[in-house]
């Protein structure tokens, strides 16, 4: 029931009402117009035919106007043959036709003028846009040339500065190299002088050592002589005295000679060393001066060469700059000339395209006029046939009027109208529900009869449906010819009858523990349903408060469809509960079977154990009897028991 109540909310009912109104609006309008009267319907149909004829002749041209005078006699003859009731209508149609023809001429001229103005405006707008584009292109090219010149000047200045910096670095490197060479040369000369000085000093030291060795050697000889003299003196005073004097004289002479020779050698060595040193210093000074002059000359030549090359590079760069600027200026001039030529060609092409478009438009207009003229002839040729169709339509309308009269009689009869609602309910429920899910013309426990009782499962409960409502006042409300006072009075009467039907259904069709919490009041007409929701909204809200839901044929179909879904859901739930109960019983039986199987397995194990013990005891008894018979000498054949399996062969046989 909660699902159905959620479905039957006022918002959903309003949406359903709008959808149903859209579907049945045309049908209801036709039925209402038929109820109003045949004359009104015929007038509407005639107006529709006139509108269709006017739409067919909206494309006529000047030739139709010229042909009208020639065809007036024929049209008058046709009008004389027609009935008096149609003469005025046809004359009016012809006059309107002529008026529309003149109007069509004016519209054609106006459209042609507008087309011409539009084309001229398009041409002028395109010309202005094209001129603006050309000006923009010129500005862009001029800016590009200026930017290129600025970039080229900047690049030249940067290159000149970079080359000047590189030349400065090269000159500094050359100067540093020259300074380094001079320094190395001076250091080498200093080292050479130091080496010579060391050589002279070493020679002098060697000479001094040699002199000293000679002196030491001389001193050693004198000592030996003195020793020999002393020894000679001690051996013989006389011999020693003479030898000592000779030896001393000889030693002194030799010592003087050695000293003289040493001094002369030292002086010679010192002179040679001084001479060599003086010559070396002169040579070194000359070579150093020559190297300095050579380096100075090379440095001056390198600086002059670098300056010349730098000047040549600057001149070459200036020449390239001048050549590039001239080339750029020439290219810009050529581009501007090409753009001017392209502009001229574009303007010429645009003019040709515009002329061609004008020619095409003129050809299309002429072709359309010719087609309109042919359509006009065809329309007039079919006009007589349409008039015949109008006569046939009048006959059909007369027959339809008779049918509408019969329908009005049925609707005026309250019993017949009630039967119509019952038939509608019966058709809907039979097409949607099973026979056991509803009851037609059911009687409730309080004696109140309803047209249908939907048997929904608990907790929803059965829903009563009634269609007892008088719609005679609604006919006056919907009649377009009714006066405002009559419409107001009929609307109030319809509201009173609707309120009475709601109260009656709420009081008698809602019974606790027997029916659902609400009941359905079927309005067998979509117009009645719309009237209730639009002009009697308070009654609709009051009905919802009293648990009485208003329904139209379309919404009743939706409600019955929802009821079918609820019934199917309840049936499925009952089947599921039944299956659950059966599954629970099967589960209990399965548990019981498992317990019995477990008990049977335990009993089988016990029996197997008992059989094994019995077999073992019987075997031991048989063996015991064999031993006894062997003792007494008359042992019979041993009783053979059946083999108990591989497990029994491993048992030990122990006598009791």
CSV table of N, CA and C in Angstrom, one decimal, residues 123-249:
chain,number,residue,atom,x,y,z
A,123,UNK,N,28.8,43.9,-50.2
A,123,UNK,CA,29.9,44.3,-51.0
A,123,UNK,C,30.7,45.5,-50.3
A,124,UNK,N,30.0,46.5,-49.8
A,124,UNK,CA,30.6,47.6,-49.2
A,124,UNK,C,31.4,47.1,-47.9
A,125,UNK,N,30.7,46.3,-47.1
A,125,UNK,CA,31.4,45.8,-45.9
A,125,UNK,C,32.6,45.0,-46.3
A,126,UNK,N,32.5,44.1,-47.3
A,126,UNK,CA,33.7,43.3,-47.7
A,126,UNK,C,34.8,44.2,-48.2
A,127,UNK,N,34.4,45.3,-49.0
A,127,UNK,CA,35.4,46.2,-49.5
A,127,UNK,C,36.2,46.9,-48.3
A,128,UNK,N,35.4,47.4,-47.4
A,128,UNK,CA,36.0,48.1,-46.2
A,128,UNK,C,36.9,47.1,-45.4
A,129,UNK,N,36.4,45.9,-45.2
A,129,UNK,CA,37.2,44.9,-44.5
A,129,UNK,C,38.4,44.6,-45.3
A,130,UNK,N,38.3,44.5,-46.6
A,130,UNK,CA,39.5,44.1,-47.4
A,130,UNK,C,40.5,45.3,-47.4
A,131,UNK,N,40.0,46.5,-47.4
A,131,UNK,CA,40.9,47.7,-47.3
A,131,UNK,C,41.6,47.7,-45.9
A,132,UNK,N,40.8,47.4,-44.9
A,132,UNK,CA,41.4,47.3,-43.5
A,132,UNK,C,42.5,46.2,-43.5
A,133,UNK,N,42.2,45.1,-44.1
A,133,UNK,CA,43.2,44.0,-44.1
A,133,UNK,C,44.4,44.4,-44.8
A,134,UNK,N,44.3,45.1,-46.0
A,134,UNK,CA,45.5,45.6,-46.7
A,134,UNK,C,46.3,46.6,-45.8
A,135,UNK,N,45.6,47.5,-45.2
A,135,UNK,CA,46.3,48.5,-44.3
A,135,UNK,C,47.0,47.7,-43.2
A,136,UNK,N,46.3,46.7,-42.6
A,136,UNK,CA,46.9,45.9,-41.5
A,136,UNK,C,48.1,45.2,-42.1
A,137,UNK,N,48.1,44.6,-43.3
A,137,UNK,CA,49.2,43.9,-43.9
A,137,UNK,C,50.4,44.9,-44.1
A,138,UNK,N,50.0,46.1,-44.6
A,138,UNK,CA,51.1,47.1,-44.7
A,138,UNK,C,51.8,47.5,-43.4
A,139,UNK,N,50.9,47.7,-42.4
A,139,UNK,CA,51.5,48.0,-41.1
A,139,UNK,C,52.4,46.9,-40.5
A,140,UNK,N,51.9,45.7,-40.7
A,140,UNK,CA,52.6,44.5,-40.3
A,140,UNK,C,54.0,44.4,-41.0
A,141,UNK,N,53.9,44.6,-42.3
A,141,UNK,CA,55.2,44.6,-43.1
A,141,UNK,C,56.1,45.7,-42.7
A,142,UNK,N,55.6,46.9,-42.5
A,142,UNK,CA,56.5,48.0,-42.1
A,142,UNK,C,57.1,47.7,-40.8
A,143,UNK,N,56.3,47.2,-39.9
A,143,UNK,CA,56.8,46.9,-38.5
A,143,UNK,C,57.8,45.8,-38.6
A,144,UNK,N,57.6,44.8,-39.5
A,144,UNK,CA,58.5,43.7,-39.6
A,144,UNK,C,59.9,44.2,-40.2
A,145,UNK,N,59.8,45.1,-41.2
A,145,UNK,CA,61.0,45.7,-41.8
A,145,UNK,C,61.8,46.5,-40.7
A,146,UNK,N,61.1,47.3,-39.9
A,146,UNK,CA,61.7,48.1,-38.9
A,146,UNK,C,62.3,47.2,-37.8
A,147,UNK,N,61.6,46.1,-37.4
A,147,UNK,CA,62.1,45.2,-36.5
A,147,UNK,C,63.4,44.5,-37.0
A,148,UNK,N,63.3,44.2,-38.3
A,148,UNK,CA,64.5,43.5,-38.9
A,148,UNK,C,65.7,44.4,-38.9
A,149,UNK,N,65.5,45.7,-39.3
A,149,UNK,CA,66.6,46.7,-39.3
A,149,UNK,C,67.1,46.8,-37.9
A,150,UNK,N,66.3,47.0,-36.9
A,150,UNK,CA,66.8,47.1,-35.6
A,150,UNK,C,67.5,45.9,-35.1
A,151,UNK,N,67.0,44.7,-35.4
A,151,UNK,CA,67.7,43.5,-35.0
A,151,UNK,C,69.0,43.3,-35.8
A,152,UNK,N,69.0,43.8,-37.1
A,152,UNK,CA,70.3,43.7,-37.8
A,152,UNK,C,71.3,44.7,-37.2
A,153,UNK,N,70.9,45.9,-36.9
A,153,UNK,CA,71.8,46.9,-36.3
A,153,UNK,C,72.3,46.4,-35.0
A,154,UNK,N,71.4,45.8,-34.2
A,154,UNK,CA,71.9,45.3,-32.9
A,154,UNK,C,72.8,44.2,-33.1
A,155,UNK,N,72.6,43.3,-34.0
A,155,UNK,CA,73.5,42.1,-34.3
A,155,UNK,C,74.8,42.6,-34.7
A,156,UNK,N,74.8,43.7,-35.6
A,156,UNK,CA,76.1,44.2,-36.1
A,156,UNK,C,76.9,44.8,-34.9
A,157,UNK,N,76.2,45.6,-34.1
A,157,UNK,CA,76.9,46.2,-33.0
A,157,UNK,C,77.5,45.1,-32.0
A,158,UNK,N,76.7,44.1,-31.8
A,158,UNK,CA,77.1,43.0,-30.9
A,158,UNK,C,78.3,42.3,-31.5
A,159,UNK,N,78.3,42.0,-32.9
A,159,UNK,CA,79.4,41.3,-33.5
A,159,UNK,C,80.6,42.2,-33.4
A,160,UNK,N,80.5,43.5,-33.7
A,160,UNK,CA,81.7,44.4,-33.6
A,160,UNK,C,82.2,44.4,-32.2
A,161,UNK,N,81.4,44.6,-31.2
A,161,UNK,CA,81.9,44.6,-29.8
A,161,UNK,C,82.5,43.2,-29.5
A,162,UNK,N,81.9,42.1,-30.0
A,162,UNK,CA,82.5,40.8,-29.7
A,162,UNK,C,83.9,40.6,-30.4
A,163,UNK,N,84.0,41.1,-31.7
A,163,UNK,CA,85.3,41.0,-32.3
A,163,UNK,C,86.3,41.9,-31.7
A,164,UNK,N,85.9,43.1,-31.3
A,164,UNK,CA,86.8,44.0,-30.6
A,164,UNK,C,87.3,43.4,-29.3
A,165,UNK,N,86.4,42.8,-28.6
A,165,UNK,CA,86.8,42.1,-27.3
A,165,UNK,C,87.8,41.0,-27.6
A,166,UNK,N,87.4,40.2,-28.7
A,166,UNK,CA,88.3,39.1,-29.0
A,166,UNK,C,89.7,39.6,-29.4
A,167,UNK,N,89.8,40.7,-30.2
A,167,UNK,CA,91.1,41.2,-30.6
A,167,UNK,C,91.8,41.7,-29.4
A,168,UNK,N,91.1,42.4,-28.5
A,168,UNK,CA,91.8,42.9,-27.2
A,168,UNK,C,92.4,41.7,-26.5
A,169,UNK,N,91.6,40.6,-26.4
A,169,UNK,CA,92.1,39.4,-25.6
A,169,UNK,C,93.3,38.8,-26.4
A,170,UNK,N,93.2,38.9,-27.7
A,170,UNK,CA,94.3,38.3,-28.5
A,170,UNK,C,95.6,39.1,-28.3
A,171,UNK,N,95.4,40.5,-28.3
A,171,UNK,CA,96.6,41.4,-28.1
A,171,UNK,C,97.1,41.2,-26.7
A,172,UNK,N,96.2,41.1,-25.7
A,172,UNK,CA,96.7,40.8,-24.3
A,172,UNK,C,97.4,39.5,-24.2
A,173,UNK,N,96.9,38.5,-24.9
A,173,UNK,CA,97.6,37.2,-24.9
A,173,UNK,C,99.0,37.3,-25.6
A,174,UNK,N,99.0,38.0,-26.7
A,174,UNK,CA,100.4,38.2,-27.4
A,174,UNK,C,101.3,38.9,-26.4
A,175,UNK,N,100.8,40.0,-25.8
A,175,UNK,CA,101.7,40.8,-24.9
A,175,UNK,C,102.2,39.9,-23.7
A,176,UNK,N,101.2,39.1,-23.2
A,176,UNK,CA,101.6,38.2,-22.1
A,176,UNK,C,102.6,37.2,-22.6
A,177,UNK,N,102.4,36.7,-23.8
A,177,UNK,CA,103.4,35.7,-24.4
A,177,UNK,C,104.8,36.3,-24.5
A,178,UNK,N,104.8,37.6,-25.1
A,178,UNK,CA,106.1,38.3,-25.2
A,178,UNK,C,106.7,38.5,-23.9
A,179,UNK,N,105.9,39.0,-22.9
A,179,UNK,CA,106.5,39.2,-21.6
A,179,UNK,C,107.0,37.9,-21.0
A,180,UNK,N,106.3,36.9,-21.2
A,180,UNK,CA,106.8,35.6,-20.7
A,180,UNK,C,108.0,35.1,-21.4
A,181,UNK,N,108.1,35.3,-22.7
A,181,UNK,CA,109.4,35.0,-23.5
A,181,UNK,C,110.6,35.8,-23.0
A,182,UNK,N,110.3,37.1,-22.8
A,182,UNK,CA,111.4,38.0,-22.3
A,182,UNK,C,111.8,37.5,-20.9
A,183,UNK,N,110.9,37.3,-20.1
A,183,UNK,CA,111.2,36.8,-18.7
A,183,UNK,C,111.9,35.5,-18.7
A,184,UNK,N,111.5,34.6,-19.6
A,184,UNK,CA,112.2,33.3,-19.7
A,184,UNK,C,113.6,33.5,-20.2
A,185,UNK,N,113.7,34.4,-21.2
A,185,UNK,CA,115.1,34.6,-21.7
A,185,UNK,C,116.0,35.2,-20.6
A,186,UNK,N,115.5,36.2,-19.9
A,186,UNK,CA,116.2,36.8,-18.8
A,186,UNK,C,116.6,35.7,-17.7
A,187,UNK,N,115.6,34.9,-17.4
A,187,UNK,CA,115.9,33.9,-16.4
A,187,UNK,C,116.9,32.9,-16.9
A,188,UNK,N,116.8,32.5,-18.2
A,188,UNK,CA,117.8,31.6,-18.8
A,188,UNK,C,119.2,32.2,-18.7
A,189,UNK,N,119.3,33.5,-19.1
A,189,UNK,CA,120.6,34.2,-19.0
A,189,UNK,C,121.1,34.2,-17.6
A,190,UNK,N,120.2,34.5,-16.6
A,190,UNK,CA,120.6,34.5,-15.2
A,190,UNK,C,121.1,33.1,-14.8
A,191,UNK,N,120.4,32.1,-15.2
A,191,UNK,CA,120.8,30.7,-14.9
A,191,UNK,C,122.2,30.4,-15.5
A,192,UNK,N,122.3,30.9,-16.8
A,192,UNK,CA,123.6,30.7,-17.5
A,192,UNK,C,124.7,31.3,-16.7
A,193,UNK,N,124.5,32.6,-16.3
A,193,UNK,CA,125.5,33.4,-15.6
A,193,UNK,C,125.8,32.6,-14.2
A,194,UNK,N,124.7,32.2,-13.5
A,194,UNK,CA,124.9,31.5,-12.3
A,194,UNK,C,125.7,30.2,-12.5
A,195,UNK,N,125.4,29.5,-13.6
A,195,UNK,CA,126.1,28.3,-13.9
A,195,UNK,C,127.6,28.5,-14.1
A,196,UNK,N,127.8,29.6,-14.9
A,196,UNK,CA,129.3,30.0,-15.2
A,196,UNK,C,130.0,30.3,-13.9
A,197,UNK,N,129.2,31.1,-13.1
A,197,UNK,CA,129.8,31.5,-11.8
A,197,UNK,C,130.1,30.3,-10.9
A,198,UNK,N,129.2,29.4,-10.9
A,198,UNK,CA,129.4,28.2,-10.1
A,198,UNK,C,130.5,27.4,-10.7
A,199,UNK,N,130.6,27.4,-12.0
A,199,UNK,CA,131.7,26.6,-12.6
A,199,UNK,C,133.1,27.3,-12.2
A,200,UNK,N,133.1,28.6,-12.3
A,200,UNK,CA,134.4,29.3,-11.9
A,200,UNK,C,134.7,29.1,-10.5
A,201,UNK,N,133.6,29.2,-9.6
A,201,UNK,CA,133.8,28.9,-8.2
A,201,UNK,C,134.3,27.5,-8.0
A,202,UNK,N,133.7,26.6,-8.7
A,202,UNK,CA,134.1,25.2,-8.5
A,202,UNK,C,135.6,25.0,-8.9
A,203,UNK,N,136.0,25.6,-10.1
A,203,UNK,CA,137.4,25.5,-10.5
A,203,UNK,C,138.3,26.1,-9.5
A,204,UNK,N,137.9,27.3,-9.0
A,204,UNK,CA,138.7,27.9,-8.0
A,204,UNK,C,138.9,27.1,-6.8
A,205,UNK,N,137.8,26.4,-6.3
A,205,UNK,CA,137.8,25.6,-5.1
A,205,UNK,C,138.7,24.4,-5.4
A,206,UNK,N,138.6,23.8,-6.6
A,206,UNK,CA,139.4,22.6,-7.0
A,206,UNK,C,140.9,23.0,-7.0
A,207,UNK,N,141.1,24.2,-7.6
A,207,UNK,CA,142.5,24.7,-7.6
A,207,UNK,C,143.0,24.9,-6.2
A,208,UNK,N,142.2,25.5,-5.3
A,208,UNK,CA,142.6,25.7,-3.9
A,208,UNK,C,142.8,24.4,-3.2
A,209,UNK,N,142.0,23.5,-3.5
A,209,UNK,CA,142.1,22.2,-2.8
A,209,UNK,C,143.4,21.5,-3.3
A,210,UNK,N,143.6,21.6,-4.6
A,210,UNK,CA,144.8,21.0,-5.1
A,210,UNK,C,146.1,21.7,-4.5
A,211,UNK,N,146.0,23.0,-4.4
A,211,UNK,CA,147.1,23.7,-3.8
A,211,UNK,C,147.3,23.2,-2.4
A,212,UNK,N,146.1,23.1,-1.7
A,212,UNK,CA,146.2,22.7,-0.3
A,212,UNK,C,146.7,21.3,-0.2
A,213,UNK,N,146.3,20.4,-1.1
A,213,UNK,CA,146.8,19.0,-1.1
A,213,UNK,C,148.3,19.0,-1.3
A,214,UNK,N,148.7,19.9,-2.3
A,214,UNK,CA,150.1,20.0,-2.5
A,214,UNK,C,150.9,20.4,-1.3
A,215,UNK,N,150.3,21.5,-0.7
A,215,UNK,CA,150.9,22.0,0.6
A,215,UNK,C,150.9,20.9,1.6
A,216,UNK,N,149.7,20.2,1.8
A,216,UNK,CA,149.7,19.1,2.8
A,216,UNK,C,150.7,18.0,2.4
A,217,UNK,N,150.8,17.7,1.1
A,217,UNK,CA,151.7,16.7,0.7
A,217,UNK,C,153.1,17.1,1.0
A,218,UNK,N,153.4,18.4,0.8
A,218,UNK,CA,154.7,18.9,1.1
A,218,UNK,C,155.0,18.9,2.5
A,219,UNK,N,154.0,19.2,3.3
A,219,UNK,CA,154.1,19.2,4.8
A,219,UNK,C,154.3,17.8,5.3
A,220,UNK,N,153.7,16.8,4.7
A,220,UNK,CA,153.9,15.4,5.1
A,220,UNK,C,155.3,15.0,4.8
A,221,UNK,N,155.9,15.4,3.7
A,221,UNK,CA,157.3,15.0,3.3
A,221,UNK,C,158.2,15.7,4.3
A,222,UNK,N,158.0,16.9,4.7
A,222,UNK,CA,158.8,17.6,5.6
A,222,UNK,C,158.8,16.9,7.0
A,223,UNK,N,157.7,16.4,7.4
A,223,UNK,CA,157.6,15.7,8.6
A,223,UNK,C,158.4,14.4,8.6
A,224,UNK,N,158.2,13.7,7.4
A,224,UNK,CA,159.0,12.5,7.3
A,224,UNK,C,160.5,12.7,7.3
A,225,UNK,N,160.8,13.9,6.7
A,225,UNK,CA,162.3,14.2,6.6
A,225,UNK,C,162.8,14.5,8.0
A,226,UNK,N,161.9,15.3,8.8
A,226,UNK,CA,162.3,15.6,10.1
A,226,UNK,C,162.4,14.3,11.0
A,227,UNK,N,161.4,13.4,10.7
A,227,UNK,CA,161.5,12.2,11.5
A,227,UNK,C,162.8,11.4,11.2
A,228,UNK,N,163.1,11.4,9.8
A,228,UNK,CA,164.3,10.7,9.5
A,228,UNK,C,165.5,11.4,10.0
A,229,UNK,N,165.4,12.7,10.0
A,229,UNK,CA,166.5,13.5,10.5
A,229,UNK,C,166.7,13.2,12.0
A,230,UNK,N,165.6,13.2,12.7
A,230,UNK,CA,165.6,13.0,14.1
A,230,UNK,C,166.1,11.6,14.4
A,231,UNK,N,165.7,10.7,13.6
A,231,UNK,CA,166.2,9.3,13.7
A,231,UNK,C,167.7,9.2,13.4
A,232,UNK,N,168.0,10.0,12.4
A,232,UNK,CA,169.4,10.0,12.0
A,232,UNK,C,170.3,10.6,13.1
A,233,UNK,N,169.7,11.7,13.7
A,233,UNK,CA,170.4,12.4,14.8
A,233,UNK,C,170.5,11.5,16.0
A,234,UNK,N,169.4,10.7,16.2
A,234,UNK,CA,169.5,9.8,17.4
A,234,UNK,C,170.5,8.7,17.1
A,235,UNK,N,170.6,8.3,15.8
A,235,UNK,CA,171.6,7.2,15.5
A,235,UNK,C,173.0,7.8,15.4
A,236,UNK,N,172.9,9.0,14.9
A,236,UNK,CA,174.3,9.6,14.8
A,236,UNK,C,174.2,11.1,14.7
A,237,UNK,N,174.7,11.8,15.7
A,237,UNK,CA,174.5,13.2,15.8
A,237,UNK,C,175.2,13.9,14.6
A,238,UNK,N,176.2,13.4,14.3
A,238,UNK,CA,177.0,14.0,13.3
A,238,UNK,C,176.4,14.0,11.9
A,239,UNK,N,176.0,12.7,11.5
A,239,UNK,CA,175.4,12.6,10.2
A,239,UNK,C,174.1,13.3,10.1
A,240,UNK,N,173.4,13.3,11.2
A,240,UNK,CA,172.0,13.9,11.2
A,240,UNK,C,172.1,15.4,11.0
A,241,UNK,N,173.1,16.0,11.6
A,241,UNK,CA,173.1,17.5,11.5
A,241,UNK,C,173.3,18.0,10.1
A,242,UNK,N,174.2,17.3,9.4
A,242,UNK,CA,174.4,17.8,8.0
A,242,UNK,C,173.2,17.5,7.1
A,243,UNK,N,172.7,16.3,7.3
A,243,UNK,CA,171.5,15.9,6.5
A,243,UNK,C,170.3,16.8,6.8
A,244,UNK,N,170.2,17.1,8.1
A,244,UNK,CA,169.0,18.0,8.5
A,244,UNK,C,169.1,19.3,7.8
A,245,UNK,N,170.2,19.9,7.8
A,245,UNK,CA,170.3,21.2,7.2
A,245,UNK,C,170.0,21.2,5.7
A,246,UNK,N,170.5,20.2,5.0
A,246,UNK,CA,170.3,20.0,3.6
A,246,UNK,C,168.8,19.8,3.3
A,247,UNK,N,168.3,18.9,4.2
A,247,UNK,CA,166.8,18.6,4.0
A,247,UNK,C,166.0,19.9,4.2
A,248,UNK,N,166.3,20.6,5.3
A,248,UNK,CA,165.5,21.8,5.5
A,248,UNK,C,165.7,22.8,4.4
A,249,UNK,N,166.9,23.0,3.9
A,249,UNK,CA,167.1,23.9,2.8
A,249,UNK,C,166.3,23.5,1.6
